[in-house]
PDB file of C-alpha atoms and ligand atoms in Angstrom:
ATOM      1  CA  MET D 188      -5.234  21.490 -31.777  1.00 89.00           C
ATOM      2  CA  SER D 189      -5.702  20.780 -35.482  1.00 89.00           C
ATOM      3  CA  ARG D 190      -3.528  23.805 -36.205  1.00 90.00           C
ATOM      4  CA  ASP D 191      -1.049  23.925 -33.309  1.00 92.00           C
ATOM      5  CA  SER D 192      -0.724  20.467 -31.758  1.00 94.00           C
ATOM      6  CA  THR D 193       2.974  20.057 -32.586  1.00 94.00           C
ATOM      7  CA  ARG D 194       3.897  23.690 -31.867  1.00 95.00           C
ATOM      8  CA  GLN D 195       6.849  23.902 -29.478  1.00 96.00           C
ATOM      9  CA  LEU D 196       5.925  25.954 -26.373  1.00 96.00           C
ATOM     10  CA  SER D 197       9.306  25.711 -24.700  1.00 97.00           C
ATOM     11  CA  PRO D 198      12.397  23.569 -25.296  1.00 97.00           C
ATOM     12  CA  ASN D 199      10.722  20.436 -23.931  1.00 97.00           C
ATOM     13  CA  PHE D 200       6.943  20.891 -24.305  1.00 97.00           C
ATOM     14  CA  LYS D 201       4.469  20.888 -27.177  1.00 97.00           C
ATOM     15  CA  VAL D 202       0.853  22.092 -27.256  1.00 96.00           C
ATOM     16  CA  ARG D 203      -0.529  18.565 -27.600  1.00 96.00           C
ATOM     17  CA  GLU D 204       0.906  17.543 -24.236  1.00 96.00           C
ATOM     18  CA  PHE D 205      -1.604  19.856 -22.538  1.00 96.00           C
ATOM     19  CA  ALA D 206      -4.634  18.997 -24.688  1.00 96.00           C
ATOM     20  CA  CYS D 207      -7.871  17.426 -23.544  1.00 95.00           C
ATOM     21  CA  LYS D 208      -8.760  14.302 -25.549  1.00 89.00           C
ATOM     22  CA  GLY D 209     -11.598  14.983 -27.939  1.00 86.00           C
ATOM     23  CA  SER D 210     -11.366  18.780 -27.753  1.00 91.00           C
ATOM     24  CA  ASP D 211      -9.862  20.867 -30.522  1.00 93.00           C
ATOM     25  CA  VAL D 212      -9.441  23.835 -28.160  1.00 94.00           C
ATOM     26  CA  VAL D 213      -6.612  24.015 -25.615  1.00 95.00           C
ATOM     27  CA  LEU D 214      -6.464  26.700 -22.933  1.00 95.00           C
ATOM     28  CA  LEU D 215      -2.974  27.115 -21.584  1.00 96.00           C
ATOM     29  CA  ASP D 216      -1.343  29.545 -19.194  1.00 96.00           C
ATOM     30  CA  ASP D 217       2.140  30.736 -20.209  1.00 96.00           C
ATOM     31  CA  GLU D 218       3.467  30.690 -16.655  1.00 97.00           C
ATOM     32  CA  LEU D 219       2.494  27.037 -16.291  1.00 98.00           C
ATOM     33  CA  VAL D 220       4.750  26.142 -19.223  1.00 97.00           C
ATOM     34  CA  VAL D 221       7.619  28.128 -17.670  1.00 97.00           C
ATOM     35  CA  LEU D 222       7.217  26.274 -14.362  1.00 98.00           C
ATOM     36  CA  LEU D 223       7.253  22.873 -16.065  1.00 98.00           C
ATOM     37  CA  GLN D 224      10.281  23.821 -18.138  1.00 98.00           C
ATOM     38  CA  CYS D 225      12.096  24.855 -14.918  1.00 98.00           C
ATOM     39  CA  ILE D 226      11.231  21.471 -13.396  1.00 98.00           C
ATOM     40  CA  ARG D 227      12.442  19.672 -16.542  1.00 98.00           C
ATOM     41  CA  GLU D 228      15.774  21.501 -16.423  1.00 98.00           C
ATOM     42  CA  HIS D 229      16.254  21.207 -12.666  1.00 98.00           C
ATOM     43  CA  PHE D 230      15.951  17.394 -12.657  1.00 98.00           C
ATOM     44  CA  GLY D 231      17.347  16.867 -16.144  1.00 98.00           C
ATOM     45  CA  LYS D 232      14.799  14.092 -16.688  1.00 98.00           C
ATOM     46  CA  PRO D 233      11.638  13.717 -18.787  1.00 98.00           C
ATOM     47  CA  VAL D 234       8.458  15.275 -17.389  1.00 98.00           C
ATOM     48  CA  TYR D 235       5.251  13.412 -18.312  1.00 98.00           C
ATOM     49  CA  ILE D 236       2.042  15.434 -18.228  1.00 98.00           C
ATOM     50  CA  THR D 237      -0.900  13.174 -17.393  1.00 96.00           C
ATOM     51  CA  SER D 238      -3.530  15.931 -17.300  1.00 96.00           C
ATOM     52  CA  GLY D 239      -3.369  19.516 -18.534  1.00 97.00           C
ATOM     53  CA  TYR D 240      -6.343  21.438 -19.871  1.00 97.00           C
ATOM     54  CA  ARG D 241      -9.714  19.754 -19.230  1.00 97.00           C
ATOM     55  CA  THR D 242     -13.043  20.546 -20.834  1.00 96.00           C
ATOM     56  CA  ALA D 243     -15.981  20.718 -18.421  1.00 95.00           C
ATOM     57  CA  ALA D 244     -17.240  17.360 -19.721  1.00 94.00           C
ATOM     58  CA  HIS D 245     -13.888  15.627 -19.252  1.00 94.00           C
ATOM     59  CA  ASN D 246     -13.391  17.220 -15.836  1.00 95.00           C
ATOM     60  CA  ALA D 247     -16.794  15.907 -14.697  1.00 95.00           C
ATOM     61  CA  ALA D 248     -15.971  12.443 -16.105  1.00 94.00           C
ATOM     62  CA  VAL D 249     -12.769  12.214 -14.047  1.00 91.00           C
ATOM     63  CA  GLY D 250     -14.467  13.540 -10.910  1.00 92.00           C
ATOM     64  CA  GLY D 251     -12.614  16.867 -10.924  1.00 91.00           C
ATOM     65  CA  SER D 252     -13.786  19.764  -8.782  1.00 92.00           C
ATOM     66  CA  LYS D 253     -16.071  22.299 -10.483  1.00 93.00           C
ATOM     67  CA  SER D 254     -13.576  25.033  -9.653  1.00 94.00           C
ATOM     68  CA  SER D 255     -10.618  22.990 -10.933  1.00 96.00           C
ATOM     69  CA  GLN D 256      -7.725  25.024 -12.293  1.00 97.00           C
ATOM     70  CA  HIS D 257      -7.517  22.424 -15.080  1.00 97.00           C
ATOM     71  CA  LEU D 258     -10.686  24.000 -16.567  1.00 97.00           C
ATOM     72  CA  LEU D 259      -8.803  27.281 -16.957  1.00 97.00           C
ATOM     73  CA  GLY D 260      -5.682  25.787 -18.508  1.00 97.00           C
ATOM     74  CA  ARG D 261      -3.695  26.835 -15.425  1.00 98.00           C
ATOM     75  CA  ALA D 262      -2.938  23.365 -14.022  1.00 98.00           C
ATOM     76  CA  ALA D 263      -0.958  20.271 -14.899  1.00 98.00           C
ATOM     77  CA  ASP D 264      -0.666  16.859 -13.274  1.00 98.00           C
ATOM     78  CA  PHE D 265       2.695  15.324 -14.040  1.00 98.00           C
ATOM     79  CA  TYR D 266       5.518  13.092 -12.879  1.00 98.00           C
ATOM     80  CA  VAL D 267       9.245  13.226 -13.432  1.00 98.00           C
ATOM     81  CA  GLU D 268      10.939  10.028 -14.536  1.00 97.00           C
ATOM     82  CA  GLY D 269      12.642   8.326 -11.612  1.00 96.00           C
ATOM     83  CA  MET D 270      11.857  11.053  -9.059  1.00 97.00           C
ATOM     84  CA  ASP D 271       9.541  10.666  -6.094  1.00 95.00           C
ATOM     85  CA  VAL D 272       6.587  12.955  -5.465  1.00 98.00           C
ATOM     86  CA  ALA D 273       8.029  14.529  -2.314  1.00 97.00           C
ATOM     87  CA  THR D 274      11.231  15.572  -4.093  1.00 98.00           C
ATOM     88  CA  VAL D 275       9.416  17.038  -7.093  1.00 98.00           C
ATOM     89  CA  ALA D 276       6.883  18.869  -4.911  1.00 98.00           C
ATOM     90  CA  ALA D 277       9.666  20.286  -2.732  1.00 98.00           C
ATOM     91  CA  TYR D 278      11.323  21.796  -5.787  1.00 98.00           C
ATOM     92  CA  ALA D 279       7.964  23.141  -7.061  1.00 98.00           C
ATOM     93  CA  GLU D 280       7.643  24.834  -3.671  1.00 98.00           C
ATOM     94  CA  THR D 281      10.797  26.840  -4.358  1.00 98.00           C
ATOM     95  CA  LEU D 282       9.247  28.097  -7.629  1.00 98.00           C
ATOM     96  CA  LEU D 283       5.919  29.062  -6.000  1.00 98.00           C
ATOM     97  CA  PRO D 284       6.825  29.955  -2.416  1.00 97.00           C
ATOM     98  CA  ALA D 285       3.923  32.301  -1.729  1.00 97.00           C
ATOM     99  CA  ARG D 286       1.166  31.384  -4.184  1.00 97.00           C
ATOM    100  CA  GLY D 287      -0.127  28.822  -6.664  1.00 98.00           C
ATOM    101  CA  GLY D 288      -1.414  25.324  -6.035  1.00 98.00           C
ATOM    102  CA  ILE D 289       0.728  22.247  -5.340  1.00 98.00           C
ATOM    103  CA  GLY D 290      -0.906  18.870  -4.774  1.00 98.00           C
ATOM    104  CA  ARG D 291       0.943  15.680  -3.857  1.00 98.00           C
ATOM    105  CA  TYR D 292      -0.426  12.307  -5.008  1.00 97.00           C
ATOM    106  CA  PRO D 293       2.157   9.720  -3.984  1.00 97.00           C
ATOM    107  CA  LYS D 294       2.065   6.046  -4.850  1.00 96.00           C
ATOM    108  CA  ASP D 295       2.374   4.659  -1.333  1.00 93.00           C
ATOM    109  CA  ALA D 296       0.863   2.109   1.044  1.00 94.00           C
ATOM    110  CA  ALA D 297      -2.382   4.096   1.136  1.00 95.00           C
ATOM    111  CA  HIS D 298      -2.523   4.273  -2.688  1.00 94.00           C
ATOM    112  CA  PRO D 299      -0.926   1.049  -3.964  1.00 93.00           C
ATOM    113  CA  LYS D 300      -2.985   0.928  -7.166  1.00 94.00           C
ATOM    114  CA  ARG D 301      -1.554   4.111  -8.647  1.00 94.00           C
ATOM    115  CA  ARG D 302       0.680   3.325 -11.601  1.00 94.00           C
ATOM    116  CA  THR D 303       2.923   6.209 -10.518  1.00 96.00           C
ATOM    117  CA  GLY D 304       2.620   9.046  -8.075  1.00 97.00           C
ATOM    118  CA  TRP D 305       2.123  12.525  -9.498  1.00 98.00           C
ATOM    119  CA  VAL D 306       2.246  16.200  -8.612  1.00 98.00           C
ATOM    120  CA  HIS D 307      -0.411  18.779  -9.466  1.00 98.00           C
ATOM    121  CA  ILE D 308       0.806  22.317 -10.032  1.00 98.00           C
ATOM    122  CA  ASP D 309      -1.234  25.417 -10.862  1.00 98.00           C
ATOM    123  CA  THR D 310      -0.755  29.152 -11.188  1.00 98.00           C
ATOM    124  CA  ARG D 311      -3.704  30.441  -9.113  1.00 97.00           C
ATOM    125  CA  ALA D 312      -3.205  33.792  -7.387  1.00 97.00           C
ATOM    126  CA  GLY D 313      -3.709  32.382  -3.888  1.00 97.00           C
ATOM    127  CA  LYS D 314      -1.723  29.647  -2.158  1.00 98.00           C
ATOM    128  CA  SER D 315      -3.043  26.121  -1.777  1.00 98.00           C
ATOM    129  CA  ARG D 316      -1.286  22.895  -0.759  1.00 98.00           C
ATOM    130  CA  TRP D 317      -2.687  19.398  -0.326  1.00 97.00           C
ATOM    131  CA  LYS D 318      -1.814  15.703  -0.266  1.00 97.00           C
ATOM    132  CA  MET D 319      -4.179  12.968  -1.421  1.00 93.00           C
TER     133      MET D 319
HETATM  134 ZN1  LIG W 643      -4.554  18.416 -11.129  1.00 96.62          ZN
END
């Protein structure tokens, strides 16, 4: 991070957007950046990454699973300005039809305290889908 935080990974993303607070090391999968750039271009709106790479300590602090793809730098939680979770997740599905992880975390009646909804995306070899 001290060396590369402002390095441009793709037209719309920098290394620091994927960093874990307090860690100088960032693990980051190239394909994940490509997927997020596709999403950015498809909607033509800013994509805000709320969680990218997580150290084991940070992952435990936020209650993440021990096998979380965030620990490997293969996952991002994000939202797209002005777009709902279902729409963003449906487009992500077209990018990862047969593999990868897609999680939906809508702000809805069951989750009124969320500031925004968000989508989790990861580049795992298998296919996993969930809604929480
Ligand atoms: Zn996630």
